[in-house]
Coordinates of C-alpha atoms in Angstrom, one line a residue:
M1 CA 140.5 116.9 147.4
A2 CA 142.1 118.9 150.2
A3 CA 138.8 120.5 151.1
G4 CA 137.1 117.1 151.3
V5 CA 139.8 115.6 153.5
A6 CA 139.6 118.6 155.8
C7 CA 135.8 118.3 156.1
A8 CA 136.1 114.5 156.8
A9 CA 138.8 115.2 159.4
A10 CA 136.7 117.8 161.1
L11 CA 133.8 115.3 161.3
A12 CA 136.0 112.6 162.7
A13 CA 137.5 114.9 165.3
V14 CA 134.3 116.2 166.8
A15 CA 131.9 113.3 166.3
V16 CA 130.4 112.0 169.6
P17 CA 130.3 108.3 170.5
A18 CA 127.2 106.2 169.9
A19 CA 126.1 106.4 173.5
A20 CA 125.8 110.1 173.4
A21 CA 122.4 111.4 172.4
G22 CA 123.7 114.6 170.9
P23 CA 124.6 116.4 167.7
L24 CA 127.3 115.5 165.2
G25 CA 129.8 117.5 167.2
H26 CA 130.0 119.4 170.5
R27 CA 132.2 122.2 169.1
G28 CA 131.9 122.1 165.4
V29 CA 130.1 119.9 162.8
H30 CA 126.4 119.4 163.5
W31 CA 123.0 119.1 161.9
A32 CA 121.5 122.6 162.0
A33 CA 117.7 122.3 161.8
K34 CA 115.9 124.4 159.3
D35 CA 112.2 125.2 159.6
S36 CA 110.4 123.9 156.5
G37 CA 107.1 125.2 157.7
A38 CA 105.5 121.8 156.8
P39 CA 105.4 119.7 159.9
Q40 CA 102.6 117.5 158.5
V41 CA 104.8 116.3 155.6
R42 CA 107.4 113.5 155.5
F43 CA 110.2 114.4 153.1
R44 CA 111.8 111.3 151.7
G45 CA 112.9 113.1 148.5
L46 CA 115.9 115.5 148.7
S47 CA 118.2 117.1 146.2
A48 CA 121.1 119.2 147.4
V49 CA 122.3 121.7 144.7
D50 CA 124.7 123.7 146.9
R51 CA 124.9 125.3 150.3
D52 CA 122.1 127.8 149.4
T53 CA 119.8 125.7 147.2
A54 CA 118.0 122.4 148.0
W55 CA 114.7 120.8 147.0
L56 CA 112.4 118.6 149.1
A57 CA 109.7 116.2 147.9
G58 CA 107.2 114.5 150.2
T59 CA 103.8 113.4 151.1
Q60 CA 100.6 115.2 150.2
G61 CA 102.1 116.1 146.8
T62 CA 104.5 118.6 148.5
V63 CA 107.6 120.1 146.9
L64 CA 109.6 122.8 148.6
R65 CA 112.6 124.8 147.5
T66 CA 115.1 127.0 149.3
T67 CA 117.6 129.3 147.8
D68 CA 118.8 131.0 151.0
G69 CA 120.3 128.0 152.9
G70 CA 117.1 126.9 154.5
T71 CA 116.2 130.2 156.1
S72 CA 113.0 130.2 154.1
W73 CA 111.2 127.6 151.9
R74 CA 108.8 128.2 149.1
N75 CA 106.0 125.7 148.4
V76 CA 106.4 125.0 144.7
S77 CA 104.1 121.9 144.6
P78 CA 102.6 120.9 141.3
P79 CA 99.0 121.9 141.1
G80 CA 96.5 119.2 141.8
A81 CA 99.1 116.8 143.2
G82 CA 97.8 116.8 146.8
G83 CA 96.9 113.1 146.6
L84 CA 100.3 112.0 145.4
Q85 CA 103.3 110.7 147.4
F86 CA 106.5 112.3 146.1
R87 CA 109.5 110.1 147.1
D88 CA 112.3 111.4 144.9
V89 CA 113.5 114.7 143.5
E90 CA 116.5 115.3 141.2
A91 CA 117.5 118.9 140.8
F92 CA 119.9 120.3 138.3
D93 CA 120.0 123.8 139.7
A94 CA 117.7 126.3 141.4
R95 CA 115.3 126.4 138.5
R96 CA 115.3 122.9 136.9
A97 CA 114.1 119.8 138.8
V98 CA 112.3 116.5 138.2
V99 CA 110.1 114.8 140.9
L100 CA 108.8 111.3 141.1
A101 CA 105.5 110.2 142.6
I102 CA 105.2 106.6 143.7
G103 CA 102.3 104.1 143.7
E104 CA 100.5 101.5 141.7
G105 CA 99.3 102.3 138.2
E106 CA 98.7 106.0 137.5
D107 CA 99.9 107.1 141.0
S108 CA 103.4 106.7 139.6
R109 CA 104.1 109.9 137.8
V110 CA 107.0 112.2 136.8
Y111 CA 106.9 116.0 136.7
R112 CA 109.5 118.5 135.5
T113 CA 109.9 122.2 136.1
D114 CA 112.2 124.7 134.3
D115 CA 111.2 127.8 136.3
G116 CA 111.8 127.0 139.9
G117 CA 108.5 125.3 140.4
A118 CA 106.3 128.2 139.2
T119 CA 105.0 125.8 136.6
W120 CA 105.3 122.0 136.1
T121 CA 104.8 119.6 133.2
E122 CA 103.6 116.1 133.8
S123 CA 106.0 114.1 131.6
F124 CA 105.1 110.5 132.6
R125 CA 102.0 108.8 134.0
N126 CA 102.3 105.0 134.5
P127 CA 99.7 103.2 132.4
D128 CA 100.5 99.7 133.7
P129 CA 98.6 98.7 136.9
K130 CA 101.3 96.1 137.6
A131 CA 104.1 98.7 137.8
F132 CA 105.1 100.6 140.9
Y133 CA 108.0 103.1 140.5
D134 CA 110.3 103.7 143.4
C135 CA 113.3 105.8 142.5
M136 CA 115.0 107.7 139.8
A137 CA 118.6 108.9 139.1
F138 CA 120.4 111.0 136.5
F139 CA 123.8 110.5 134.8
D140 CA 123.8 114.1 133.6
R141 CA 121.3 116.9 132.8
R142 CA 119.9 114.9 129.9
H143 CA 120.1 111.2 130.7
G144 CA 118.3 109.5 133.5
L145 CA 116.4 106.4 134.6
A146 CA 113.5 105.5 136.9
M147 CA 112.9 102.0 138.2
S148 CA 109.7 100.0 139.0
D149 CA 109.2 97.0 141.1
P150 CA 109.1 93.8 139.0
V151 CA 106.6 93.5 136.3
D152 CA 106.1 90.0 134.8
G153 CA 109.1 88.8 136.8
R154 CA 111.7 91.6 136.0
F155 CA 112.4 95.0 137.3
R156 CA 111.2 97.7 134.8
I157 CA 113.4 100.5 133.8
L158 CA 112.2 103.9 132.4
S159 CA 114.6 106.1 130.5
T160 CA 114.9 109.7 129.5
R161 CA 117.3 111.4 127.1
D162 CA 116.0 114.9 127.4
G163 CA 116.2 115.7 131.1
G164 CA 113.0 114.1 132.1
R165 CA 110.8 115.8 129.5
S166 CA 109.9 112.5 128.0
W167 CA 110.3 108.8 129.0
R168 CA 110.3 105.3 127.4
V169 CA 110.3 101.8 129.0
L170 CA 113.6 100.0 128.2
P171 CA 113.5 96.4 126.8
A172 CA 113.4 93.8 129.6
A173 CA 115.7 91.4 127.8
G174 CA 118.9 92.5 129.6
M175 CA 117.3 92.4 133.1
P176 CA 117.8 89.2 135.2
A177 CA 114.8 87.5 136.7
A178 CA 113.6 88.9 140.0
L179 CA 113.5 86.7 143.1
D180 CA 110.2 85.8 144.6
G181 CA 109.0 88.8 146.6
E182 CA 111.8 91.0 145.5
A183 CA 111.2 94.7 145.2
G184 CA 112.8 98.1 145.7
F185 CA 112.2 100.4 148.7
A186 CA 110.9 104.0 148.0
A187 CA 112.4 105.1 151.3
S188 CA 114.9 107.8 150.4
G189 CA 115.1 108.2 146.6
Q190 CA 118.4 106.2 146.7
C191 CA 117.4 102.7 145.6
L192 CA 118.7 103.7 142.2
V193 CA 122.0 105.6 141.9
T194 CA 124.5 106.5 139.2
S195 CA 128.2 107.3 138.9
G196 CA 129.8 108.7 135.8
P197 CA 128.2 108.7 132.3
K198 CA 126.8 105.1 132.1
D199 CA 127.0 103.2 135.4
V200 CA 123.9 102.6 137.5
W201 CA 123.0 100.4 140.5
L202 CA 119.6 99.2 141.8
A203 CA 119.0 98.1 145.4
T204 CA 116.5 95.4 146.3
G205 CA 115.0 93.6 149.3
G206 CA 112.0 91.4 150.1
G207 CA 113.4 88.3 148.4
A208 CA 115.5 85.5 149.8
H209 CA 118.6 87.7 149.3
A210 CA 119.2 91.5 149.3
R211 CA 120.8 92.2 146.0
V212 CA 122.4 95.0 144.1
L213 CA 121.9 95.0 140.3
H214 CA 124.4 96.9 138.1
S215 CA 124.3 98.2 134.5
A216 CA 127.3 99.7 132.7
D217 CA 125.2 100.8 129.7
R218 CA 122.6 103.1 131.1
G219 CA 120.1 100.4 132.0
L220 CA 120.1 98.1 129.0
N221 CA 121.9 95.1 130.5
W222 CA 122.2 94.2 134.1
T223 CA 124.0 91.8 136.4
A224 CA 123.0 90.9 139.9
A225 CA 125.1 90.4 143.1
E226 CA 124.0 89.2 146.5
T227 CA 124.8 91.3 149.5
P228 CA 125.3 90.3 153.2
V229 CA 122.5 92.6 154.3
P230 CA 119.6 90.5 155.7
A231 CA 116.5 89.9 153.6
G232 CA 113.9 87.1 153.4
D233 CA 111.1 89.4 154.5
P234 CA 109.1 92.2 152.8
A235 CA 110.5 94.7 155.4
K236 CA 114.2 93.7 155.0
G237 CA 116.9 94.5 152.4
V238 CA 119.1 97.2 150.9
F239 CA 117.3 100.5 151.1
A240 CA 119.9 102.9 149.8
L241 CA 123.1 102.9 147.8
A242 CA 125.9 105.5 147.4
F243 CA 128.9 105.3 145.0
R244 CA 131.8 107.8 145.2
D245 CA 133.0 106.5 141.8
R246 CA 132.2 103.6 139.5
T247 CA 134.2 101.2 141.8
H248 CA 133.6 102.1 145.5
G249 CA 130.1 101.9 146.9
L250 CA 128.1 101.6 150.1
A251 CA 124.8 99.8 150.8
V252 CA 122.7 100.4 153.9
G253 CA 119.3 99.0 155.0
G254 CA 118.1 96.5 157.5
D255 CA 114.5 96.0 158.8
Y256 CA 112.4 99.1 158.7
R257 CA 110.1 97.9 161.5
P258 CA 111.0 99.9 164.6
D259 CA 110.5 96.8 166.9
Q260 CA 112.9 94.7 164.9
S261 CA 116.7 94.7 165.1
S262 CA 118.9 95.3 162.0
P263 CA 122.2 93.4 162.2
R264 CA 124.6 93.7 159.3
A265 CA 122.8 96.8 158.2
A266 CA 125.6 98.0 155.9
A267 CA 127.9 96.5 153.2
V268 CA 130.7 97.8 151.0
T269 CA 132.1 97.1 147.5
A270 CA 135.4 97.9 145.9
D271 CA 134.7 96.3 142.5
G272 CA 131.7 98.2 141.2
G273 CA 129.2 96.0 143.0
R274 CA 130.3 92.6 141.7
T275 CA 131.0 91.5 145.3
W276 CA 129.9 92.9 148.6
R277 CA 131.3 92.4 152.1
P278 CA 129.6 93.3 155.4
A279 CA 130.8 96.3 157.3
A280 CA 133.0 95.2 160.2
S281 CA 131.1 97.6 162.5
P282 CA 127.8 98.5 160.9
P283 CA 125.2 101.1 162.0
P284 CA 123.3 99.7 165.0
A285 CA 119.9 100.0 163.4
Y286 CA 118.0 100.4 160.1
R287 CA 119.3 103.1 157.8
S288 CA 117.4 104.3 154.8
G289 CA 119.8 106.9 153.2
A290 CA 123.5 107.3 152.5
A291 CA 125.8 109.9 150.9
W292 CA 129.6 110.2 150.5
L293 CA 131.1 113.5 151.6
P294 CA 132.2 115.2 148.4
H295 CA 135.9 114.9 147.5
S296 CA 136.6 112.4 150.3
R297 CA 137.8 108.9 149.7
G298 CA 136.6 107.5 153.1
A299 CA 133.9 109.7 154.7
A300 CA 130.2 109.1 154.3
L301 CA 127.0 109.5 156.2
A302 CA 124.1 107.1 156.7
V303 CA 120.7 108.2 158.1
G304 CA 117.5 106.7 159.3
P305 CA 114.7 107.2 161.8
G306 CA 117.0 106.2 164.6
G307 CA 120.0 108.5 163.9
T308 CA 122.9 109.4 161.7
D309 CA 126.1 107.4 161.4
L310 CA 129.5 108.4 160.1
T311 CA 132.2 106.3 158.5
T312 CA 135.7 107.7 157.8
D313 CA 137.2 104.4 156.4
G314 CA 135.0 103.8 153.3
G315 CA 132.2 102.0 155.1
R316 CA 134.1 99.4 157.0
T317 CA 133.2 100.9 160.4
W318 CA 130.4 103.2 161.4
R319 CA 129.6 105.1 164.6
T320 CA 126.4 106.9 165.5
V321 CA 126.9 110.6 165.7
D322 CA 123.4 112.0 166.0
T323 CA 120.1 110.5 167.2
G324 CA 117.7 112.7 165.2
S325 CA 115.3 111.1 162.7
Y326 CA 116.1 111.5 159.0
D327 CA 115.1 109.5 156.0
T328 CA 117.5 110.7 153.4
V329 CA 120.8 112.6 153.0
D330 CA 122.4 114.3 150.0
C331 CA 125.7 116.2 149.6
A332 CA 126.6 118.7 146.9
P333 CA 130.0 119.4 145.2
D334 CA 130.5 122.5 147.3
L335 CA 130.8 120.2 150.4
S336 CA 127.3 121.1 151.7
C337 CA 125.2 118.2 153.0
W338 CA 121.4 118.2 153.7
A339 CA 119.1 115.7 155.4
S340 CA 115.3 115.4 155.6
G341 CA 112.6 113.2 157.0
E342 CA 109.4 113.0 159.0
Q343 CA 107.4 115.8 160.5
G344 CA 108.8 118.3 158.0
R345 CA 112.4 117.8 159.3
V346 CA 115.2 119.2 157.3
A347 CA 118.7 120.1 158.3
R348 CA 122.1 121.3 156.8
L349 CA 125.5 120.1 158.0
E350 CA 127.3 123.1 159.5
R351 CA 130.3 123.9 161.5

């Protein structure tokens, strides 16, 4: 806990105001860019293992891995995946990872590697043309879920009990009906997140209300709660969630169209997602990714094409601390945080 508090304090002390188009800190904490060697790829999938190891997943079927803190990146893309769009990666360590490709029908696929990407096994290929998988999340090294946009009026949940080596569709009986036009956003791999051994949350948009669905039994039964994040349009809603425990969570989003404003782009919950309240001072624009700083009770980051925002009070107020474009952010237990996005961008938080 002390290390997390110190890290959060350092961020708060050196963060620059929103008007400054600079890094996270003049003298200390900042995003340090790492050369991925893939400027043609947009990396919306990111998994931070530790300060040395991170995995990226992106367009053109690309998966990269570093084990030296981003100094070098190895292309470990699954063979024959060049036509796929990878939007999520969940890594257990430097050798074991699972990646999700999105799209209608058979474009939605899951691959797993146990040897650092030297070989891959395709463990799921979606047979239903009505399904479109957006995100996945793991409770531990064995149990995980993936979510699809509504099929026959309900979000579809895919489950694994063996670390992503095999998958099965869960019964739809415990899933509430979807709103008209409601869907998930495959923007950062964070429209489905977990905390602890059984709790999972699903973020939505596109419908009349931006909602967060919660399950306390690994996806069998769900409840839905409305958030104050604007919706009512296919481009609006909650794009990413982050929970530091099974009670305290953040939701970020807005309108992803760059020519549209995004008021009320963040919300917070202190009761496990049963109720949500708007951030008193939200990020000034659309944000697609969020992550709590490890071991901190109040510090978190939100990222998007327009910049990075920091909160030190649990999501009630945010301030812009960097104007670089990132789609997703992830932090590891050793206090390391990574971000990635368009044009092969990847960075690590450093001081």
